[in-house]
Amino acid sequence: MNYRHAFHAGNHADVLKHLVLSRIFALLSRKEAPFAYLDSHAGVGLYDLAGDQASRTGEWLQGIARIWQAETRPALLDDYLGVIRSLNPDGALRYYPGSPELARQLTREQDRLQLNEKHPEDGALLKDNMSGDRRVAVHRGEGWHVPRALMPTREKRVVLLIDPPFEQADELSRCVTALKEALGRMRQTIGVIWYPIKDERQLKRFYQDLARSGAPKLLRAELFVHPADDASRLAGSGLAIVNPPWGLEDELRELLPWLAEQLAQSQGGWRLDWLIEEA
Protein backbone atom coordinates (compact mmCIF):
# COMPACT_ATOMS: atom_id res chain seq x y z
CA MET A 1 0.00 0.00 0.00
CA ASN A 2 3.06 2.32 0.02
CA TYR A 3 3.66 2.46 -3.74
CA ARG A 4 2.83 5.74 -5.47
CA HIS A 5 3.30 5.76 -9.22
CA ALA A 6 3.75 9.56 -9.31
CA PHE A 7 7.43 9.03 -8.42
CA HIS A 8 7.90 7.10 -11.69
CA ALA A 9 5.40 8.80 -14.02
CA GLY A 10 6.68 9.29 -17.55
CA ASN A 11 9.80 7.16 -17.16
CA HIS A 12 11.08 4.76 -19.83
CA ALA A 13 8.78 1.98 -18.57
CA ASP A 14 5.71 4.22 -18.83
CA VAL A 15 6.67 5.21 -22.38
CA LEU A 16 6.85 1.56 -23.45
CA LYS A 17 3.64 0.55 -21.68
CA HIS A 18 1.56 3.49 -22.82
CA LEU A 19 2.80 3.50 -26.39
CA VAL A 20 1.94 -0.20 -26.77
CA LEU A 21 -1.49 0.37 -25.21
CA SER A 22 -2.12 3.22 -27.63
CA ARG A 23 -1.34 0.92 -30.57
CA ILE A 24 -3.61 -1.82 -29.21
CA PHE A 25 -6.48 0.68 -28.94
CA ALA A 26 -5.81 1.91 -32.48
CA LEU A 27 -5.78 -1.58 -33.95
CA LEU A 28 -8.97 -2.59 -32.12
CA SER A 29 -10.70 0.59 -33.24
CA ARG A 30 -10.43 -0.47 -36.87
CA LYS A 31 -13.55 -2.54 -36.24
CA GLU A 32 -16.80 -0.94 -35.13
CA ALA A 33 -17.58 -3.50 -32.41
CA PRO A 34 -17.07 -2.12 -28.88
CA PHE A 35 -14.39 -3.28 -26.48
CA ALA A 36 -13.85 -2.98 -22.74
CA TYR A 37 -10.65 -1.81 -21.08
CA LEU A 38 -9.92 -3.21 -17.61
CA ASP A 39 -7.07 -1.89 -15.45
CA SER A 40 -6.20 -3.86 -12.30
CA HIS A 41 -3.83 -1.34 -10.65
CA ALA A 42 -4.85 1.92 -12.27
CA GLY A 43 -3.13 4.63 -10.22
CA VAL A 44 -4.57 8.15 -10.28
CA GLY A 45 -4.82 8.51 -14.05
CA LEU A 46 -3.05 11.86 -14.42
CA TYR A 47 0.33 13.10 -13.15
CA ASP A 48 1.96 16.49 -12.61
CA LEU A 49 5.61 16.16 -13.61
CA ALA A 50 6.37 19.38 -11.75
CA GLY A 51 4.75 18.01 -8.58
CA ASP A 52 6.67 17.00 -5.48
CA GLN A 53 6.77 13.26 -6.17
CA ALA A 54 7.72 13.32 -9.86
CA SER A 55 10.24 16.13 -9.43
CA ARG A 56 11.88 14.34 -6.51
CA THR A 57 13.03 11.47 -8.76
CA GLY A 58 13.06 13.20 -12.16
CA GLU A 59 12.67 9.84 -13.91
CA TRP A 60 10.53 11.42 -16.62
CA LEU A 61 13.55 13.41 -17.83
CA GLN A 62 15.07 10.14 -19.08
CA GLY A 63 11.71 8.98 -20.47
CA ILE A 64 8.94 11.05 -22.00
CA ALA A 65 11.08 14.22 -22.04
CA ARG A 66 13.43 12.58 -24.53
CA ILE A 67 10.55 11.47 -26.75
CA TRP A 68 8.93 14.92 -26.50
CA GLN A 69 12.15 16.60 -27.63
CA ALA A 70 13.06 14.16 -30.42
CA GLU A 71 13.48 15.89 -33.78
CA THR A 72 11.87 13.06 -35.74
CA ARG A 73 9.47 10.39 -34.51
CA PRO A 74 7.71 7.41 -36.11
CA ALA A 75 4.11 8.15 -37.10
CA LEU A 76 3.03 5.27 -34.84
CA LEU A 77 3.59 7.61 -31.87
CA ASP A 78 0.98 10.12 -33.06
CA ASP A 79 -1.95 8.85 -30.97
CA TYR A 80 0.13 8.55 -27.80
CA LEU A 81 1.70 11.98 -28.20
CA GLY A 82 -1.64 13.47 -29.16
CA VAL A 83 -2.99 12.65 -25.70
CA ILE A 84 0.04 14.29 -24.08
CA ARG A 85 -0.36 17.38 -26.27
CA SER A 86 -3.99 17.67 -25.22
CA LEU A 87 -2.86 17.85 -21.59
CA ASN A 88 -0.13 20.40 -22.37
CA PRO A 89 -1.68 22.80 -24.90
CA ASP A 90 1.03 25.43 -24.40
CA GLY A 91 3.69 22.96 -25.60
CA ALA A 92 5.57 22.80 -22.31
CA LEU A 93 5.68 19.26 -20.92
CA ARG A 94 4.15 19.22 -17.44
CA TYR A 95 1.21 16.81 -17.28
CA TYR A 96 1.47 13.13 -18.14
CA PRO A 97 -1.38 10.62 -18.61
CA GLY A 98 -1.53 7.38 -16.70
CA SER A 99 -3.06 4.39 -18.47
CA PRO A 100 -6.63 5.37 -17.40
CA GLU A 101 -6.42 8.82 -19.02
CA LEU A 102 -4.71 7.39 -22.09
CA ALA A 103 -7.50 4.84 -22.43
CA ARG A 104 -10.20 7.43 -21.79
CA GLN A 105 -8.94 9.64 -24.61
CA LEU A 106 -8.14 6.89 -27.13
CA THR A 107 -11.31 4.81 -26.80
CA ARG A 108 -14.63 5.54 -28.48
CA GLU A 109 -18.16 6.34 -27.39
CA GLN A 110 -19.17 2.65 -27.64
CA ASP A 111 -16.20 1.43 -25.57
CA ARG A 112 -16.18 1.12 -21.77
CA LEU A 113 -13.52 1.46 -19.06
CA GLN A 114 -13.40 -0.44 -15.75
CA LEU A 115 -10.61 0.95 -13.58
CA ASN A 116 -9.47 -0.40 -10.23
CA GLU A 117 -7.19 1.21 -7.66
CA LYS A 118 -6.83 -0.17 -4.14
CA HIS A 119 -4.78 2.64 -2.57
CA PRO A 120 -7.35 4.80 -0.69
CA GLU A 121 -5.94 8.21 -1.62
CA ASP A 122 -5.06 7.26 -5.19
CA GLY A 123 -8.46 5.63 -5.67
CA ALA A 124 -10.18 8.86 -4.63
CA LEU A 125 -7.99 10.90 -6.99
CA LEU A 126 -8.70 8.47 -9.82
CA LYS A 127 -12.43 8.83 -9.27
CA ASP A 128 -12.11 12.62 -9.37
CA ASN A 129 -9.95 12.57 -12.49
CA MET A 130 -12.36 10.27 -14.35
CA SER A 131 -15.56 12.03 -13.24
CA GLY A 132 -17.84 13.27 -15.97
CA ASP A 133 -17.24 10.39 -18.38
CA ARG A 134 -20.18 7.99 -18.18
CA ARG A 135 -18.18 5.27 -19.96
CA VAL A 136 -15.81 4.98 -16.98
CA ALA A 137 -16.42 3.02 -13.78
CA VAL A 138 -13.89 3.27 -10.93
CA HIS A 139 -13.54 0.42 -8.43
CA ARG A 140 -11.47 0.48 -5.26
CA GLY A 141 -10.99 -3.19 -4.46
CA GLU A 142 -8.15 -5.70 -4.63
CA GLY A 143 -6.49 -5.52 -8.03
CA TRP A 144 -5.86 -9.26 -8.18
CA HIS A 145 -9.62 -9.86 -8.01
CA VAL A 146 -10.40 -7.88 -11.17
CA PRO A 147 -10.70 -10.91 -13.51
CA ARG A 148 -13.12 -12.76 -11.24
CA ALA A 149 -15.02 -9.59 -10.28
CA LEU A 150 -15.42 -7.89 -13.65
CA MET A 151 -15.21 -10.67 -16.26
CA PRO A 152 -16.76 -11.75 -18.48
CA THR A 153 -17.70 -8.34 -19.83
CA ARG A 154 -20.76 -7.65 -21.93
CA GLU A 155 -18.39 -6.62 -24.71
CA LYS A 156 -16.98 -9.56 -26.67
CA ARG A 157 -13.58 -7.86 -26.91
CA VAL A 158 -11.59 -6.87 -23.83
CA VAL A 159 -8.15 -5.46 -23.02
CA LEU A 160 -6.89 -6.26 -19.52
CA LEU A 161 -3.85 -4.42 -18.14
CA ILE A 162 -2.16 -6.09 -15.16
CA ASP A 163 0.37 -3.61 -13.79
CA PRO A 164 1.02 -4.15 -10.06
CA PRO A 165 3.56 -2.15 -8.01
CA PHE A 166 5.89 -5.17 -7.57
CA GLU A 167 6.42 -4.49 -3.88
CA GLN A 168 5.95 -8.18 -2.96
CA ALA A 169 8.11 -11.12 -4.03
CA ASP A 170 5.19 -13.17 -5.37
CA GLU A 171 3.70 -10.59 -7.71
CA LEU A 172 5.08 -12.11 -10.92
CA SER A 173 3.38 -15.41 -10.11
CA ARG A 174 0.19 -13.56 -9.14
CA CYS A 175 0.24 -11.87 -12.56
CA VAL A 176 0.18 -15.30 -14.22
CA THR A 177 -2.61 -16.49 -11.93
CA ALA A 178 -4.70 -13.41 -12.76
CA LEU A 179 -4.05 -13.93 -16.45
CA LYS A 180 -5.20 -17.55 -16.26
CA GLU A 181 -8.38 -16.45 -14.46
CA ALA A 182 -9.08 -13.89 -17.17
CA LEU A 183 -8.55 -16.42 -19.97
CA GLY A 184 -10.79 -18.88 -18.14
CA ARG A 185 -13.59 -16.32 -18.28
CA MET A 186 -12.87 -14.86 -21.72
CA ARG A 187 -10.52 -16.89 -23.88
CA GLN A 188 -10.19 -14.00 -26.35
CA THR A 189 -8.89 -11.53 -23.72
CA ILE A 190 -6.05 -9.30 -24.87
CA GLY A 191 -4.00 -9.48 -21.68
CA VAL A 192 -1.09 -7.09 -21.09
CA ILE A 193 1.24 -7.70 -18.15
CA TRP A 194 3.86 -5.06 -17.41
CA TYR A 195 6.95 -6.26 -15.53
CA PRO A 196 10.33 -4.84 -14.44
CA ILE A 197 13.57 -6.33 -15.72
CA LYS A 198 15.92 -6.67 -12.75
CA ASP A 199 16.08 -10.13 -11.17
CA GLU A 200 17.02 -12.63 -13.89
CA ARG A 201 16.21 -15.69 -11.78
CA GLN A 202 12.71 -14.48 -10.99
CA LEU A 203 12.15 -13.54 -14.61
CA LYS A 204 13.24 -16.96 -15.83
CA ARG A 205 10.54 -18.59 -13.67
CA PHE A 206 8.05 -15.97 -14.84
CA TYR A 207 8.75 -16.73 -18.50
CA GLN A 208 8.35 -20.45 -17.83
CA ASP A 209 5.05 -19.87 -16.03
CA LEU A 210 3.79 -17.72 -18.91
CA ALA A 211 4.80 -20.36 -21.45
CA ARG A 212 2.79 -22.93 -19.47
CA SER A 213 -0.20 -20.64 -18.95
CA GLY A 214 -2.26 -22.19 -21.73
CA ALA A 215 -2.74 -18.84 -23.48
CA PRO A 216 -3.65 -19.10 -27.19
CA LYS A 217 -0.61 -16.98 -28.10
CA LEU A 218 1.75 -14.75 -26.13
CA LEU A 219 4.14 -12.08 -27.41
CA ARG A 220 7.03 -10.81 -25.29
CA ALA A 221 8.24 -7.22 -25.86
CA GLU A 222 11.14 -5.83 -23.82
CA LEU A 223 13.00 -2.52 -23.78
CA PHE A 224 16.41 -2.14 -22.09
CA VAL A 225 18.04 1.12 -21.01
CA HIS A 226 20.91 -0.65 -19.22
CA PRO A 227 22.53 -4.07 -19.86
CA ALA A 228 20.02 -6.86 -19.22
CA ASP A 229 22.34 -8.56 -16.71
CA ASP A 230 22.83 -5.44 -14.56
CA ALA A 231 21.09 -6.49 -11.32
CA SER A 232 22.09 -3.31 -9.50
CA ARG A 233 19.32 -1.24 -11.06
CA LEU A 234 16.24 -1.42 -13.25
CA ALA A 235 17.66 -2.56 -16.57
CA GLY A 236 14.40 -2.07 -18.42
CA SER A 237 10.87 -3.37 -18.57
CA GLY A 238 8.73 -5.72 -20.56
CA LEU A 239 5.20 -6.49 -21.64
CA ALA A 240 3.74 -9.97 -21.94
CA ILE A 241 0.91 -9.58 -24.45
CA VAL A 242 -1.65 -12.36 -24.77
CA ASN A 243 -3.73 -12.47 -27.96
CA PRO A 244 -2.08 -9.37 -29.45
CA PRO A 245 -4.17 -7.83 -32.24
CA TRP A 246 -3.05 -8.52 -35.77
CA GLY A 247 -0.45 -6.01 -36.87
CA LEU A 248 0.99 -5.26 -33.43
CA GLU A 249 4.08 -7.44 -33.85
CA ASP A 250 5.08 -5.61 -37.06
CA GLU A 251 4.52 -2.24 -35.40
CA LEU A 252 6.68 -3.19 -32.43
CA ARG A 253 9.49 -4.28 -34.74
CA GLU A 254 9.52 -0.71 -36.00
CA LEU A 255 9.07 1.00 -32.63
CA LEU A 256 11.36 -0.94 -30.29
CA PRO A 257 14.69 -0.18 -32.03
CA TRP A 258 13.80 3.52 -32.12
CA LEU A 259 12.81 3.54 -28.46
CA ALA A 260 16.00 1.69 -27.48
CA GLU A 261 18.08 4.34 -29.24
CA GLN A 262 16.15 7.27 -27.76
CA LEU A 263 15.83 6.01 -24.18
CA ALA A 264 19.19 4.25 -23.63
CA GLN A 265 20.95 5.38 -20.46
CA SER A 266 24.09 3.23 -20.34
CA GLN A 267 23.18 0.66 -23.02
CA GLY A 268 19.93 0.37 -24.96
CA GLY A 269 18.42 -2.80 -26.37
CA TRP A 270 15.21 -4.60 -27.13
CA ARG A 271 13.67 -8.05 -27.56
CA LEU A 272 10.53 -9.20 -29.33
CA ASP A 273 9.59 -12.87 -29.55
CA TRP A 274 6.79 -15.35 -29.00
CA LEU A 275 6.65 -17.26 -25.71
CA ILE A 276 3.61 -19.06 -27.09
CA GLU A 277 3.14 -19.21 -30.86
CA GLU A 278 -0.35 -19.50 -32.25
CA ALA A 279 -1.29 -23.12 -32.89
Tab-separated table of C-alpha atoms in Angstrom, residues 7-256:
chain	number	residue	atom	x	y	z
A	7	PHE	CA	7.426	9.032	-8.425
A	8	HIS	CA	7.900	7.105	-11.690
A	9	ALA	CA	5.402	8.803	-14.020
A	10	GLY	CA	6.677	9.292	-17.549
A	11	ASN	CA	9.799	7.165	-17.156
A	12	HIS	CA	11.077	4.759	-19.828
A	13	ALA	CA	8.785	1.977	-18.570
A	14	ASP	CA	5.715	4.223	-18.835
A	15	VAL	CA	6.666	5.208	-22.377
A	16	LEU	CA	6.849	1.563	-23.447
A	17	LYS	CA	3.639	0.552	-21.677
A	18	HIS	CA	1.559	3.495	-22.815
A	19	LEU	CA	2.803	3.498	-26.389
A	20	VAL	CA	1.944	-0.197	-26.769
A	21	LEU	CA	-1.491	0.372	-25.206
A	22	SER	CA	-2.124	3.216	-27.627
A	23	ARG	CA	-1.343	0.919	-30.565
A	24	ILE	CA	-3.612	-1.822	-29.212
A	25	PHE	CA	-6.476	0.679	-28.941
A	26	ALA	CA	-5.814	1.911	-32.481
A	27	LEU	CA	-5.782	-1.583	-33.946
A	28	LEU	CA	-8.971	-2.592	-32.120
A	29	SER	CA	-10.703	0.595	-33.240
A	30	ARG	CA	-10.429	-0.475	-36.872
A	31	LYS	CA	-13.553	-2.543	-36.242
A	32	GLU	CA	-16.795	-0.937	-35.126
A	33	ALA	CA	-17.577	-3.504	-32.406
A	34	PRO	CA	-17.074	-2.119	-28.875
A	35	PHE	CA	-14.388	-3.285	-26.482
A	36	ALA	CA	-13.854	-2.976	-22.739
A	37	TYR	CA	-10.654	-1.808	-21.082
A	38	LEU	CA	-9.920	-3.214	-17.608
A	39	ASP	CA	-7.072	-1.889	-15.448
A	40	SER	CA	-6.204	-3.856	-12.301
A	41	HIS	CA	-3.829	-1.342	-10.652
A	42	ALA	CA	-4.848	1.917	-12.273
A	43	GLY	CA	-3.134	4.635	-10.216
A	44	VAL	CA	-4.567	8.151	-10.275
A	45	GLY	CA	-4.820	8.510	-14.054
A	46	LEU	CA	-3.047	11.865	-14.425
A	47	TYR	CA	0.330	13.098	-13.154
A	48	ASP	CA	1.962	16.491	-12.609
A	49	LEU	CA	5.605	16.156	-13.608
A	50	ALA	CA	6.369	19.382	-11.753
A	51	GLY	CA	4.755	18.006	-8.580
A	52	ASP	CA	6.666	17.000	-5.479
A	53	GLN	CA	6.772	13.260	-6.166
A	54	ALA	CA	7.724	13.316	-9.864
A	55	SER	CA	10.237	16.130	-9.427
A	56	ARG	CA	11.880	14.338	-6.512
A	57	THR	CA	13.027	11.474	-8.762
A	58	GLY	CA	13.058	13.200	-12.164
A	59	GLU	CA	12.668	9.843	-13.915
A	60	TRP	CA	10.525	11.420	-16.622
A	61	LEU	CA	13.551	13.407	-17.831
A	62	GLN	CA	15.073	10.136	-19.083
A	63	GLY	CA	11.711	8.981	-20.465
A	64	ILE	CA	8.935	11.055	-21.998
A	65	ALA	CA	11.075	14.219	-22.044
A	66	ARG	CA	13.434	12.577	-24.529
A	67	ILE	CA	10.548	11.474	-26.754
A	68	TRP	CA	8.931	14.916	-26.497
A	69	GLN	CA	12.155	16.604	-27.626
A	70	ALA	CA	13.056	14.158	-30.418
A	71	GLU	CA	13.483	15.891	-33.781
A	72	THR	CA	11.867	13.058	-35.744
A	73	ARG	CA	9.472	10.386	-34.514
A	74	PRO	CA	7.715	7.406	-36.108
A	75	ALA	CA	4.113	8.150	-37.102
A	76	LEU	CA	3.032	5.273	-34.840
A	77	LEU	CA	3.592	7.610	-31.870
A	78	ASP	CA	0.980	10.117	-33.063
A	79	ASP	CA	-1.949	8.853	-30.975
A	80	TYR	CA	0.128	8.552	-27.803
A	81	LEU	CA	1.704	11.984	-28.204
A	82	GLY	CA	-1.643	13.466	-29.160
A	83	VAL	CA	-2.994	12.653	-25.697
A	84	ILE	CA	0.043	14.287	-24.082
A	85	ARG	CA	-0.357	17.379	-26.266
A	86	SER	CA	-3.989	17.670	-25.221
A	87	LEU	CA	-2.857	17.846	-21.589
A	88	ASN	CA	-0.126	20.402	-22.370
A	89	PRO	CA	-1.677	22.801	-24.904
A	90	ASP	CA	1.030	25.433	-24.398
A	91	GLY	CA	3.688	22.963	-25.605
A	92	ALA	CA	5.575	22.799	-22.306
A	93	LEU	CA	5.678	19.262	-20.919
A	94	ARG	CA	4.154	19.224	-17.438
A	95	TYR	CA	1.211	16.809	-17.283
A	96	TYR	CA	1.471	13.134	-18.142
A	97	PRO	CA	-1.380	10.623	-18.606
A	98	GLY	CA	-1.533	7.376	-16.697
A	99	SER	CA	-3.058	4.393	-18.465
A	100	PRO	CA	-6.627	5.374	-17.404
A	101	GLU	CA	-6.419	8.821	-19.022
A	102	LEU	CA	-4.710	7.394	-22.089
A	103	ALA	CA	-7.503	4.837	-22.432
A	104	ARG	CA	-10.197	7.431	-21.791
A	105	GLN	CA	-8.943	9.637	-24.610
A	106	LEU	CA	-8.138	6.894	-27.128
A	107	THR	CA	-11.312	4.813	-26.801
A	108	ARG	CA	-14.627	5.545	-28.482
A	109	GLU	CA	-18.164	6.336	-27.391
A	110	GLN	CA	-19.173	2.653	-27.642
A	111	ASP	CA	-16.199	1.433	-25.568
A	112	ARG	CA	-16.182	1.115	-21.772
A	113	LEU	CA	-13.520	1.459	-19.057
A	114	GLN	CA	-13.402	-0.445	-15.755
A	115	LEU	CA	-10.615	0.955	-13.584
A	116	ASN	CA	-9.474	-0.399	-10.233
A	117	GLU	CA	-7.187	1.212	-7.658
A	118	LYS	CA	-6.835	-0.170	-4.136
A	119	HIS	CA	-4.779	2.640	-2.569
A	120	PRO	CA	-7.349	4.804	-0.693
A	121	GLU	CA	-5.937	8.207	-1.621
A	122	ASP	CA	-5.063	7.258	-5.193
A	123	GLY	CA	-8.461	5.635	-5.671
A	124	ALA	CA	-10.184	8.864	-4.626
A	125	LEU	CA	-7.993	10.901	-6.988
A	126	LEU	CA	-8.698	8.470	-9.824
A	127	LYS	CA	-12.435	8.835	-9.271
A	128	ASP	CA	-12.114	12.622	-9.367
A	129	ASN	CA	-9.953	12.567	-12.495
A	130	MET	CA	-12.358	10.275	-14.349
A	131	SER	CA	-15.558	12.033	-13.241
A	132	GLY	CA	-17.843	13.274	-15.975
A	133	ASP	CA	-17.244	10.389	-18.381
A	134	ARG	CA	-20.177	7.991	-18.176
A	135	ARG	CA	-18.184	5.269	-19.961
A	136	VAL	CA	-15.812	4.981	-16.980
A	137	ALA	CA	-16.419	3.019	-13.782
A	138	VAL	CA	-13.891	3.267	-10.930
A	139	HIS	CA	-13.541	0.417	-8.432
A	140	ARG	CA	-11.470	0.480	-5.258
A	141	GLY	CA	-10.988	-3.186	-4.459
A	142	GLU	CA	-8.149	-5.700	-4.627
A	143	GLY	CA	-6.487	-5.522	-8.031
A	144	TRP	CA	-5.858	-9.257	-8.181
A	145	HIS	CA	-9.620	-9.862	-8.013
A	146	VAL	CA	-10.403	-7.879	-11.165
A	147	PRO	CA	-10.696	-10.909	-13.514
A	148	ARG	CA	-13.119	-12.762	-11.245
A	149	ALA	CA	-15.024	-9.594	-10.276
A	150	LEU	CA	-15.421	-7.888	-13.654
A	151	MET	CA	-15.213	-10.667	-16.256
A	152	PRO	CA	-16.763	-11.753	-18.483
A	153	THR	CA	-17.702	-8.340	-19.829
A	154	ARG	CA	-20.760	-7.655	-21.930
A	155	GLU	CA	-18.386	-6.624	-24.715
A	156	LYS	CA	-16.985	-9.562	-26.668
A	157	ARG	CA	-13.583	-7.856	-26.911
A	158	VAL	CA	-11.590	-6.875	-23.830
A	159	VAL	CA	-8.146	-5.461	-23.016
A	160	LEU	CA	-6.892	-6.262	-19.515
A	161	LEU	CA	-3.850	-4.423	-18.139
A	162	ILE	CA	-2.162	-6.087	-15.155
A	163	ASP	CA	0.373	-3.611	-13.794
A	164	PRO	CA	1.023	-4.150	-10.060
A	165	PRO	CA	3.559	-2.150	-8.008
A	166	PHE	CA	5.895	-5.168	-7.566
A	167	GLU	CA	6.418	-4.495	-3.878
A	168	GLN	CA	5.950	-8.175	-2.956
A	169	ALA	CA	8.113	-11.117	-4.031
A	170	ASP	CA	5.188	-13.169	-5.367
A	171	GLU	CA	3.698	-10.591	-7.706
A	172	LEU	CA	5.082	-12.112	-10.923
A	173	SER	CA	3.382	-15.409	-10.109
A	174	ARG	CA	0.187	-13.559	-9.142
A	175	CYS	CA	0.245	-11.875	-12.557
A	176	VAL	CA	0.185	-15.296	-14.218
A	177	THR	CA	-2.614	-16.487	-11.929
A	178	ALA	CA	-4.700	-13.408	-12.763
A	179	LEU	CA	-4.047	-13.932	-16.453
A	180	LYS	CA	-5.203	-17.546	-16.260
A	181	GLU	CA	-8.381	-16.450	-14.461
A	182	ALA	CA	-9.075	-13.893	-17.172
A	183	LEU	CA	-8.549	-16.424	-19.968
A	184	GLY	CA	-10.793	-18.879	-18.139
A	185	ARG	CA	-13.590	-16.324	-18.279
A	186	MET	CA	-12.875	-14.865	-21.716
A	187	ARG	CA	-10.518	-16.888	-23.879
A	188	GLN	CA	-10.189	-13.999	-26.350
A	189	THR	CA	-8.889	-11.531	-23.716
A	190	ILE	CA	-6.052	-9.296	-24.866
A	191	GLY	CA	-3.997	-9.479	-21.684
A	192	VAL	CA	-1.091	-7.093	-21.091
A	193	ILE	CA	1.241	-7.700	-18.150
A	194	TRP	CA	3.857	-5.056	-17.406
A	195	TYR	CA	6.950	-6.260	-15.527
A	196	PRO	CA	10.329	-4.841	-14.437
A	197	ILE	CA	13.569	-6.333	-15.715
A	198	LYS	CA	15.921	-6.667	-12.749
A	199	ASP	CA	16.081	-10.133	-11.172
A	200	GLU	CA	17.024	-12.630	-13.893
A	201	ARG	CA	16.214	-15.693	-11.777
A	202	GLN	CA	12.708	-14.475	-10.986
A	203	LEU	CA	12.149	-13.536	-14.612
A	204	LYS	CA	13.243	-16.964	-15.828
A	205	ARG	CA	10.540	-18.588	-13.673
A	206	PHE	CA	8.050	-15.965	-14.835
A	207	TYR	CA	8.749	-16.728	-18.498
A	208	GLN	CA	8.352	-20.453	-17.827
A	209	ASP	CA	5.051	-19.872	-16.027
A	210	LEU	CA	3.795	-17.722	-18.909
A	211	ALA	CA	4.804	-20.359	-21.455
A	212	ARG	CA	2.787	-22.933	-19.474
A	213	SER	CA	-0.203	-20.638	-18.948
A	214	GLY	CA	-2.262	-22.187	-21.730
A	215	ALA	CA	-2.738	-18.835	-23.484
A	216	PRO	CA	-3.650	-19.097	-27.186
A	217	LYS	CA	-0.612	-16.977	-28.102
A	218	LEU	CA	1.746	-14.748	-26.128
A	219	LEU	CA	4.136	-12.083	-27.408
A	220	ARG	CA	7.034	-10.808	-25.285
A	221	ALA	CA	8.244	-7.222	-25.859
A	222	GLU	CA	11.140	-5.827	-23.820
A	223	LEU	CA	13.001	-2.519	-23.778
A	224	PHE	CA	16.406	-2.139	-22.094
A	225	VAL	CA	18.040	1.116	-21.007
A	226	HIS	CA	20.911	-0.651	-19.219
A	227	PRO	CA	22.526	-4.067	-19.857
A	228	ALA	CA	20.022	-6.856	-19.217
A	229	ASP	CA	22.336	-8.564	-16.707
A	230	ASP	CA	22.829	-5.444	-14.564
A	231	ALA	CA	21.095	-6.488	-11.324
A	232	SER	CA	22.088	-3.305	-9.500
A	233	ARG	CA	19.319	-1.237	-11.057
A	234	LEU	CA	16.238	-1.419	-13.247
A	235	ALA	CA	17.663	-2.561	-16.574
A	236	GLY	CA	14.401	-2.067	-18.423
A	237	SER	CA	10.868	-3.366	-18.569
A	238	GLY	CA	8.728	-5.721	-20.555
A	239	LEU	CA	5.198	-6.486	-21.640
A	240	ALA	CA	3.736	-9.970	-21.938
A	241	ILE	CA	0.915	-9.583	-24.451
A	242	VAL	CA	-1.650	-12.360	-24.768
A	243	ASN	CA	-3.727	-12.471	-27.964
A	244	PRO	CA	-2.077	-9.368	-29.454
A	245	PRO	CA	-4.174	-7.833	-32.238
A	246	TRP	CA	-3.055	-8.520	-35.772
A	247	GLY	CA	-0.447	-6.010	-36.874
A	248	LEU	CA	0.991	-5.263	-33.431
A	249	GLU	CA	4.078	-7.442	-33.854
A	250	ASP	CA	5.077	-5.612	-37.059
A	251	GLU	CA	4.516	-2.236	-35.397
A	252	LEU	CA	6.683	-3.193	-32.430
A	253	ARG	CA	9.494	-4.281	-34.743
A	254	GLU	CA	9.516	-0.708	-36.002
A	255	LEU	CA	9.067	1.002	-32.631
A	256	LEU	CA	11.359	-0.936	-30.287
